[in-house]
Coordinates of C-alpha atoms in Angstrom, one line a residue:
Chain C
M10 CA -23.0 5.9 -12.6
T11 CA -22.5 6.5 -8.9
P12 CA -22.6 10.1 -7.5
T13 CA -18.8 10.0 -6.7
R14 CA -18.0 9.0 -10.2
K15 CA -20.3 11.6 -11.6
R16 CA -18.6 14.2 -9.5
R17 CA -15.2 13.1 -10.8
L18 CA -16.5 13.1 -14.4
I19 CA -17.8 16.7 -14.0
A20 CA -14.5 17.8 -12.5
I21 CA -12.4 16.3 -15.3
V22 CA -14.8 17.6 -18.0
L23 CA -14.5 21.2 -16.5
I24 CA -10.7 21.0 -16.4
L25 CA -10.6 19.9 -20.0
A26 CA -13.1 22.5 -21.1
G27 CA -10.9 25.2 -19.4
V28 CA -7.8 23.9 -21.1
G29 CA -9.6 23.9 -24.4
V30 CA -10.8 27.4 -24.1
A31 CA -7.4 28.6 -23.1
A32 CA -5.8 26.8 -26.0
T33 CA -8.3 28.3 -28.4
I34 CA -7.7 31.8 -27.2
A35 CA -3.9 31.3 -27.5
F36 CA -4.4 29.8 -31.0
Y37 CA -6.2 32.9 -32.2
S38 CA -3.8 35.4 -30.6
L39 CA -0.7 33.6 -31.8
Q40 CA -2.0 32.8 -35.3
Q41 CA 0.3 35.3 -37.0
N42 CA 3.4 34.5 -35.0
L43 CA 3.2 30.8 -35.7
L44 CA 3.7 31.3 -39.5
Y45 CA 7.0 29.9 -40.4
F46 CA 7.2 31.8 -43.6
Q47 CA 5.3 34.5 -45.6
S48 CA 4.4 34.3 -49.3
P49 CA 5.4 37.1 -51.8
S50 CA 1.7 38.3 -51.9
E51 CA 1.7 38.7 -48.1
I52 CA 4.9 40.6 -48.2
A53 CA 3.5 42.9 -50.9
D54 CA 0.3 43.4 -48.9
I55 CA 2.1 44.6 -45.8
S56 CA 4.8 46.5 -47.8
M57 CA 7.6 45.0 -45.8
P58 CA 10.3 47.7 -45.0
P59 CA 13.9 47.0 -46.2
G60 CA 16.2 45.6 -43.5
R61 CA 13.7 43.7 -41.5
Q62 CA 14.4 39.9 -41.3
F63 CA 11.7 37.5 -42.3
R64 CA 11.2 34.1 -44.1
L65 CA 10.0 34.1 -47.6
G66 CA 8.3 31.0 -48.9
G67 CA 7.0 30.1 -52.4
L68 CA 7.9 28.2 -55.6
V69 CA 11.1 28.9 -57.5
K70 CA 9.9 30.4 -60.8
P71 CA 10.9 28.1 -63.7
G72 CA 13.6 29.5 -65.8
S73 CA 14.5 32.2 -63.3
V74 CA 17.6 30.5 -61.7
S75 CA 21.0 31.8 -62.7
R76 CA 24.3 31.2 -61.1
E77 CA 27.3 33.5 -61.2
Q78 CA 30.3 32.0 -63.0
D79 CA 32.7 32.6 -60.2
G80 CA 31.6 32.1 -56.6
L81 CA 28.5 30.6 -55.0
A82 CA 26.1 33.4 -55.6
S83 CA 22.8 32.5 -57.3
H84 CA 19.7 34.5 -58.3
F85 CA 16.2 33.2 -58.6
I86 CA 12.6 34.4 -58.3
V87 CA 10.2 33.1 -55.7
T88 CA 6.6 33.3 -56.7
D89 CA 3.2 32.3 -55.4
G90 CA 1.3 33.2 -58.6
P91 CA 0.0 36.7 -58.1
A92 CA 3.3 38.2 -56.7
E93 CA 7.0 37.4 -57.0
I94 CA 10.2 38.5 -55.3
A95 CA 13.8 38.3 -56.8
V96 CA 16.2 36.5 -54.4
Q97 CA 19.9 36.6 -54.2
Y98 CA 21.8 33.9 -52.2
V99 CA 25.4 33.2 -51.6
G100 CA 26.0 29.7 -50.5
I101 CA 25.3 26.1 -51.3
L102 CA 21.7 25.4 -52.2
P103 CA 20.0 22.2 -50.8
D104 CA 19.8 19.1 -53.0
L105 CA 16.1 19.4 -53.5
F106 CA 16.4 22.9 -54.8
R107 CA 14.8 22.8 -58.2
E108 CA 12.9 25.2 -60.5
G109 CA 9.2 24.8 -59.8
Q110 CA 9.8 23.4 -56.3
G111 CA 9.0 25.0 -53.0
V112 CA 11.7 26.9 -51.1
I113 CA 11.9 28.9 -47.8
A114 CA 14.5 31.6 -47.7
R115 CA 15.5 33.7 -44.6
G116 CA 16.9 37.2 -45.1
T117 CA 16.0 40.8 -45.6
L118 CA 14.8 43.0 -48.5
N119 CA 17.4 45.5 -49.7
E120 CA 16.6 49.0 -51.0
E121 CA 15.9 47.8 -54.5
G122 CA 13.4 45.2 -53.2
I123 CA 15.7 42.3 -53.8
F124 CA 15.6 39.6 -51.1
M125 CA 19.1 39.0 -49.8
A126 CA 18.9 35.4 -48.4
T127 CA 21.2 34.2 -45.7
E128 CA 19.7 30.7 -45.6
V129 CA 17.7 28.7 -48.3
L130 CA 15.7 25.6 -47.4
A131 CA 13.9 23.3 -49.8
K132 CA 10.3 22.5 -49.1
H133 CA 8.9 19.4 -50.7
D134 CA 5.3 18.4 -51.1
E135 CA 3.4 15.4 -49.9
N136 CA 3.6 13.5 -53.2
Y137 CA 5.9 10.4 -53.5
M138 CA 6.2 8.4 -56.7
P139 CA 8.7 6.4 -58.7
P140 CA 10.5 8.2 -61.6
E141 CA 8.5 6.3 -64.2
V142 CA 5.2 7.4 -62.8
A143 CA 6.5 11.0 -62.7
D144 CA 7.6 10.7 -66.4
A145 CA 4.3 9.2 -67.4
L146 CA 2.4 12.1 -65.7
E147 CA 4.7 14.6 -67.3
K148 CA 3.8 13.2 -70.8
T149 CA 0.1 13.5 -70.2
G150 CA 0.6 17.2 -69.5
H151 CA 0.9 17.3 -65.7
T152 CA 3.7 19.3 -64.3
V153 CA 5.3 17.2 -61.6
K154 CA 8.9 17.2 -62.7
S155 CA 10.5 20.6 -63.1
A156 CA 13.2 21.5 -65.6
E157 CA 16.4 20.1 -64.1
Chain Y
M33 CA -32.2 -12.5 -3.2
K34 CA -33.8 -10.1 -5.6
N35 CA -31.8 -9.3 -8.7
D36 CA -32.5 -5.6 -9.3
K37 CA -29.3 -4.8 -11.1
P38 CA -29.6 -4.2 -14.8
R39 CA -28.0 -7.1 -16.8
K40 CA -24.6 -6.3 -18.2
N41 CA -23.9 -6.9 -21.8
A42 CA -20.9 -9.0 -22.9
F43 CA -18.7 -5.9 -23.6
L44 CA -19.3 -4.4 -20.1
M45 CA -18.7 -7.7 -18.6
F46 CA -15.3 -7.9 -20.4
I47 CA -14.4 -4.5 -19.3
H48 CA -15.4 -5.4 -15.7
K49 CA -13.2 -8.6 -15.8
M50 CA -10.2 -6.7 -17.2
G51 CA -10.3 -4.8 -14.0
S52 CA -9.4 -7.9 -11.9
P53 CA -5.7 -8.4 -11.8
P54 CA -5.5 -12.2 -11.8
W55 CA -8.0 -12.4 -14.7
F56 CA -6.2 -9.6 -16.6
Y57 CA -2.8 -11.4 -16.0
N58 CA -4.1 -14.7 -17.3
F59 CA -6.2 -13.3 -20.2
T60 CA -3.5 -11.1 -21.7
G61 CA -0.8 -13.7 -21.2
K62 CA -2.4 -15.7 -24.0
F63 CA -1.9 -12.9 -26.5
V64 CA 1.6 -11.8 -25.7
P65 CA 3.5 -14.4 -27.8
W66 CA 1.2 -13.8 -30.7
L67 CA 1.7 -10.0 -30.5
W68 CA 5.5 -10.3 -30.5
A69 CA 5.4 -12.8 -33.3
G70 CA 3.1 -10.6 -35.4
F71 CA 5.4 -7.6 -34.7
T72 CA 8.5 -9.5 -35.8
V73 CA 7.0 -11.0 -39.0
L74 CA 5.4 -7.8 -40.1
T75 CA 8.4 -5.7 -39.4
I76 CA 10.8 -7.9 -41.4
W77 CA 8.2 -8.0 -44.2
G78 CA 7.6 -4.3 -44.2
L79 CA 11.2 -3.3 -44.0
Y80 CA 12.1 -5.8 -46.8
L81 CA 9.5 -4.4 -49.1
G82 CA 10.3 -0.8 -48.1
L83 CA 14.0 -0.9 -48.3
F84 CA 14.5 -3.4 -51.2
K85 CA 11.4 -3.7 -53.2
A86 CA 9.8 -0.2 -53.3
P87 CA 11.0 2.0 -56.2
P88 CA 13.1 5.2 -55.5
D89 CA 11.3 8.5 -55.4
Y90 CA 11.4 10.7 -58.5
L91 CA 12.7 13.6 -56.5
Q92 CA 14.3 12.4 -53.4
G93 CA 15.9 9.2 -54.8
E94 CA 16.7 6.6 -52.1
S95 CA 16.6 8.9 -49.1
Y96 CA 12.8 8.9 -48.9
R97 CA 13.0 5.3 -47.6
I98 CA 13.5 6.6 -44.0
M99 CA 9.8 7.3 -44.3
Y100 CA 9.1 3.6 -43.5
I101 CA 10.5 4.3 -40.0
H102 CA 9.7 8.0 -39.5
V103 CA 6.0 7.9 -40.5
P104 CA 4.9 4.8 -38.5
A105 CA 6.8 6.2 -35.4
A106 CA 5.1 9.6 -35.7
W107 CA 1.7 8.0 -36.1
M108 CA 2.4 5.8 -33.0
S109 CA 3.6 8.8 -31.0
M110 CA 0.2 10.4 -31.3
L111 CA -2.0 7.1 -31.2
I112 CA -0.3 6.0 -28.0
Y113 CA -0.8 9.4 -26.4
I114 CA -4.6 9.3 -27.2
V115 CA -4.9 5.7 -25.9
M116 CA -2.9 6.7 -22.8
A117 CA -5.3 9.6 -22.1
V118 CA -8.4 7.5 -22.6
M119 CA -7.1 4.9 -20.2
G120 CA -6.1 7.6 -17.8
F121 CA -9.7 9.0 -18.1
I122 CA -11.1 5.6 -17.2
A123 CA -8.6 5.2 -14.3
L124 CA -9.5 8.7 -12.9
I125 CA -13.3 8.1 -12.9
W126 CA -13.7 4.4 -12.2
R127 CA -10.3 3.9 -10.3
V128 CA -9.5 0.7 -12.2
R129 CA -6.0 -0.3 -11.2
T130 CA -5.2 -2.3 -14.4
M131 CA -6.1 0.8 -16.4
E132 CA -3.8 3.0 -14.3
I133 CA -1.0 0.5 -14.9
M134 CA -1.6 0.4 -18.6
A135 CA -1.9 4.2 -19.0
M136 CA 1.4 4.6 -17.1
N137 CA 3.2 1.9 -19.0
S138 CA 2.1 3.5 -22.3
A139 CA 4.1 6.6 -21.5
P140 CA 7.7 5.3 -22.0
I141 CA 6.7 3.5 -25.2
G142 CA 5.1 6.6 -26.6
A143 CA 8.1 8.7 -25.6
A144 CA 10.4 6.2 -27.5
F145 CA 8.3 6.5 -30.6
T146 CA 8.2 10.3 -30.3
L147 CA 12.0 10.3 -30.0
I148 CA 12.4 8.0 -33.0
A149 CA 10.1 10.3 -35.1
L150 CA 12.1 13.4 -34.1
V151 CA 15.5 11.8 -34.8
T152 CA 14.6 10.2 -38.1
G153 CA 12.9 13.3 -39.2
S154 CA 15.9 15.3 -38.4
L155 CA 18.2 12.9 -40.3
W156 CA 15.7 13.0 -43.2
G157 CA 15.5 16.8 -43.1
R158 CA 19.2 17.4 -43.6
P159 CA 19.5 15.9 -47.1
T160 CA 16.0 17.0 -48.3
W161 CA 15.3 20.4 -46.7
G162 CA 18.9 21.3 -46.1
T163 CA 18.6 21.5 -42.3
Y164 CA 18.4 19.2 -39.3
W165 CA 15.9 21.3 -37.4
V166 CA 13.6 24.3 -37.8
W167 CA 11.2 25.7 -35.3
D168 CA 8.1 25.4 -37.4
A169 CA 4.7 24.4 -36.0
R170 CA 4.9 20.7 -36.8
L171 CA 8.4 20.1 -35.5
T172 CA 7.8 22.2 -32.4
S173 CA 4.5 20.6 -31.4
E174 CA 6.0 17.1 -31.9
L175 CA 8.8 18.2 -29.5
V176 CA 6.2 19.4 -27.0
L177 CA 4.7 15.9 -27.3
L178 CA 8.0 14.4 -26.1
F179 CA 8.1 16.8 -23.1
L180 CA 4.4 15.8 -22.3
Y181 CA 5.4 12.2 -22.3
L182 CA 8.4 13.0 -20.1
G183 CA 6.2 15.0 -17.8
V184 CA 3.8 12.1 -17.4
I185 CA 6.7 9.7 -16.6
G186 CA 8.4 12.2 -14.3
L187 CA 5.2 12.9 -12.3
Y188 CA 4.4 9.2 -12.0
K189 CA 7.9 8.4 -10.7
A190 CA 8.0 11.4 -8.4
M191 CA 5.2 10.3 -6.1
D192 CA 5.6 7.4 -3.7
E193 CA 2.1 5.9 -3.8
P194 CA 1.8 4.4 -7.3
R195 CA -2.1 4.6 -7.5
K196 CA -2.2 8.3 -6.6
A197 CA 0.8 8.9 -8.8
A198 CA -0.9 7.2 -11.8
R199 CA -4.1 9.3 -11.3
A200 CA -2.1 12.6 -11.1
A201 CA -0.1 11.7 -14.2
S202 CA -3.3 10.7 -16.0
L203 CA -4.7 14.1 -15.4
L204 CA -1.6 15.7 -16.9
A205 CA -2.0 13.3 -19.9
L206 CA -5.6 14.4 -20.3
V207 CA -4.6 18.1 -20.3
G208 CA -1.9 17.4 -22.8
L209 CA -4.5 16.1 -25.3
V210 CA -4.9 19.7 -26.4
N211 CA -1.6 19.2 -28.3
M212 CA -3.0 16.4 -30.5
P213 CA -5.1 18.6 -32.9
I214 CA -2.2 21.1 -33.0
I215 CA 0.3 18.4 -34.1
H216 CA -2.2 17.0 -36.7
Y217 CA -3.4 20.2 -38.2
S218 CA -0.2 22.3 -37.8
V219 CA 0.7 21.7 -41.4
K220 CA -2.7 22.9 -42.5
W221 CA -3.2 25.8 -40.1
W222 CA 0.1 27.4 -40.5
N223 CA 2.9 27.8 -43.1
T224 CA 5.4 25.1 -42.2
L225 CA 8.5 23.7 -43.6
H226 CA 7.1 20.2 -43.0
Q227 CA 4.9 19.2 -45.9
G228 CA 1.2 18.4 -45.6
S229 CA -0.2 14.9 -44.9
S230 CA 0.4 12.4 -47.6
I231 CA -2.3 10.1 -46.3
S232 CA -5.7 11.5 -45.3
M233 CA -9.3 10.5 -45.3
T234 CA -9.6 11.5 -48.9
G235 CA -6.8 9.2 -50.1
S236 CA -3.0 8.9 -50.5
K237 CA -0.5 11.0 -52.3
I238 CA 2.0 8.2 -52.2
D239 CA 2.2 5.9 -55.2
P240 CA 0.7 2.5 -54.4
S241 CA 4.0 0.7 -55.0
M242 CA 5.5 2.8 -52.2
L243 CA 2.5 2.8 -49.9
W244 CA 2.1 -0.9 -49.0
P245 CA 5.4 -1.2 -47.1
L246 CA 4.3 1.9 -45.1
L247 CA 1.0 0.4 -44.1
I248 CA 2.6 -2.9 -43.2
M249 CA 5.0 -1.1 -41.0
A250 CA 2.2 0.9 -39.4
I251 CA 0.4 -2.3 -38.4
A252 CA 3.7 -3.9 -37.2
M253 CA 4.2 -0.9 -34.8
K254 CA 0.7 -1.4 -33.4
F255 CA 1.6 -5.0 -32.7
Y256 CA 4.8 -3.8 -31.0
Y257 CA 2.8 -1.4 -28.8
G258 CA 0.4 -4.1 -27.8
A259 CA 3.1 -6.6 -27.0
N260 CA 5.3 -4.2 -25.2
L261 CA 2.4 -2.6 -23.2
I262 CA 1.0 -6.0 -22.1
T263 CA 4.4 -7.4 -21.2
R264 CA 5.2 -4.3 -19.1
S265 CA 1.8 -4.2 -17.5
R266 CA 1.8 -7.8 -16.4
I267 CA 5.2 -7.3 -14.7
T268 CA 4.0 -4.1 -13.0
L269 CA 0.9 -6.1 -11.7
L270 CA 3.2 -8.8 -10.3
E271 CA 5.4 -6.3 -8.6
Q272 CA 2.6 -4.4 -7.0
D273 CA 0.8 -7.6 -5.9
L274 CA 3.9 -9.4 -4.7
R275 CA 2.4 -10.4 -1.4
K276 CA -1.0 -11.5 -2.7
G277 CA -2.3 -15.0 -3.2
W278 CA -2.8 -14.9 -6.9
T279 CA 0.8 -13.8 -7.5
R280 CA 2.1 -16.7 -5.5
D281 CA 0.0 -19.0 -7.7
V282 CA 1.6 -17.4 -10.8
I283 CA 5.1 -17.7 -9.5
E284 CA 4.7 -21.3 -8.4
G285 CA 3.1 -22.1 -11.7
T286 CA -0.1 -23.3 -10.2
A287 CA -2.3 -20.4 -11.5
G288 CA -5.6 -21.5 -12.8
E289 CA -5.3 -25.1 -11.5
H290 CA -7.6 -24.7 -8.5
K291 CA -10.7 -22.6 -9.0
S292 CA -11.0 -21.8 -12.6

C-alpha cells in the first residue's frame, strides 16, 4: 500500500472510530428513552404516578377480557408473568387482539391503579405457521393459539 | 527489465481489471441479460408460490402474504447500503472510478427498496397492529436509512465534479454505516412494536411451507440489484467517457474487434 493510500485509510478509520464512539455514547444515554413501551413489572418497580402518560406492553391475560353490553368499552388484564395491570379501553380493538397475545396500550393510570387506555395496538410475534400446524402444536400441549 | 513487483494472484488481477472502464464495460455486459432473466423467472416463481401456494397464517390469515414483498425489500435496503459503503471505502482509498460509479448507482436502488419496505410495512401494520405508523426503534431507524440514502444521492448530485462528488458521498455512506446495527438489533435492544427477527443464524420461526417463497424472493431481489446496478453503471461510464476512444468503439459496435 502506498503512503498516500495508507494516509487515506488512517483518516477514514479515525472518522469511523469517532462516529462509532459517539454512537455508543448516545446509545447508552438514550437507552431508556428509546423503549417504546414498559412492562407491568417495570411500572410496578418505578411506582408510576397516576396521570402520567406512558405505553404499557405485555400479554393479554387469558380469560380476563370482558366487554360491556352497551358501548365499546372493554376490560382486560395485561401481564408479563410476575406483575399485571388492569386495563380499560373504549374503542375498537385491532383484529389481532386476542387473549394470550401481545398488546401495547397508551394511556394513564387512574387513582385506583387501573390503566385507562386511549389507544390499543396488537403486537404479534415472529412465528408464522399454517392453521393445521398451529392445531397440531396445540394438541401436543404447546400454547400457540389462544382462546378465541 | 527486472521484475521486482510481487506477483498478483488471480483475485487481485480481477479487481485490478474491474478498474478499467472498457474492460468493466465489456465484462459486465455479458452478465446483464442473465441477471435480468434470473430476476424475472425467480420473481414470478416466488410470487406464485407465495401468493397462491403458501398456506394462510394461523393468526393473520391472508394478510401475512405482504411479507413476500416487505421482508426481501427490507433485507435489500440494508444489504445494498453495506455494499455501497464497502464500494465507497474502496473508492476513497484506491480512487477506482468504476467503484465510485457503482457505489453512487447503488444509492437510488437502495432508496427504492427502503421506500418499498416502509410502505408495505405500513400497509401491513394497519390490519395487524392497528396502526400505519409508530415511532418505535425499528421503524424509526429504517426511516433514518431512507434519509441516509437521500443524503448520499443529494450530496452526489449537488457537486459538479462527479469524481469528487462520489468520494464525498461515499464518506457520508461510510458514516451512515453506524445505523446498520441499530436497525438490525433494534428489536432486540429495545421494546418495539415490531416483532423480533423470524429468521436468524439459529433458524427460522416461519413454517417451511411459507419459508421457501420468501427465500426465492430474497434471491430474486439480489438478481434485480445486480442487473439494475450493472445496467446503470455501464450507462454512467459511457456518459462520463463520451469523448474517449473506447466509447466510440462501443457506440459504433466495433468494441473488441481490434486489439482483444
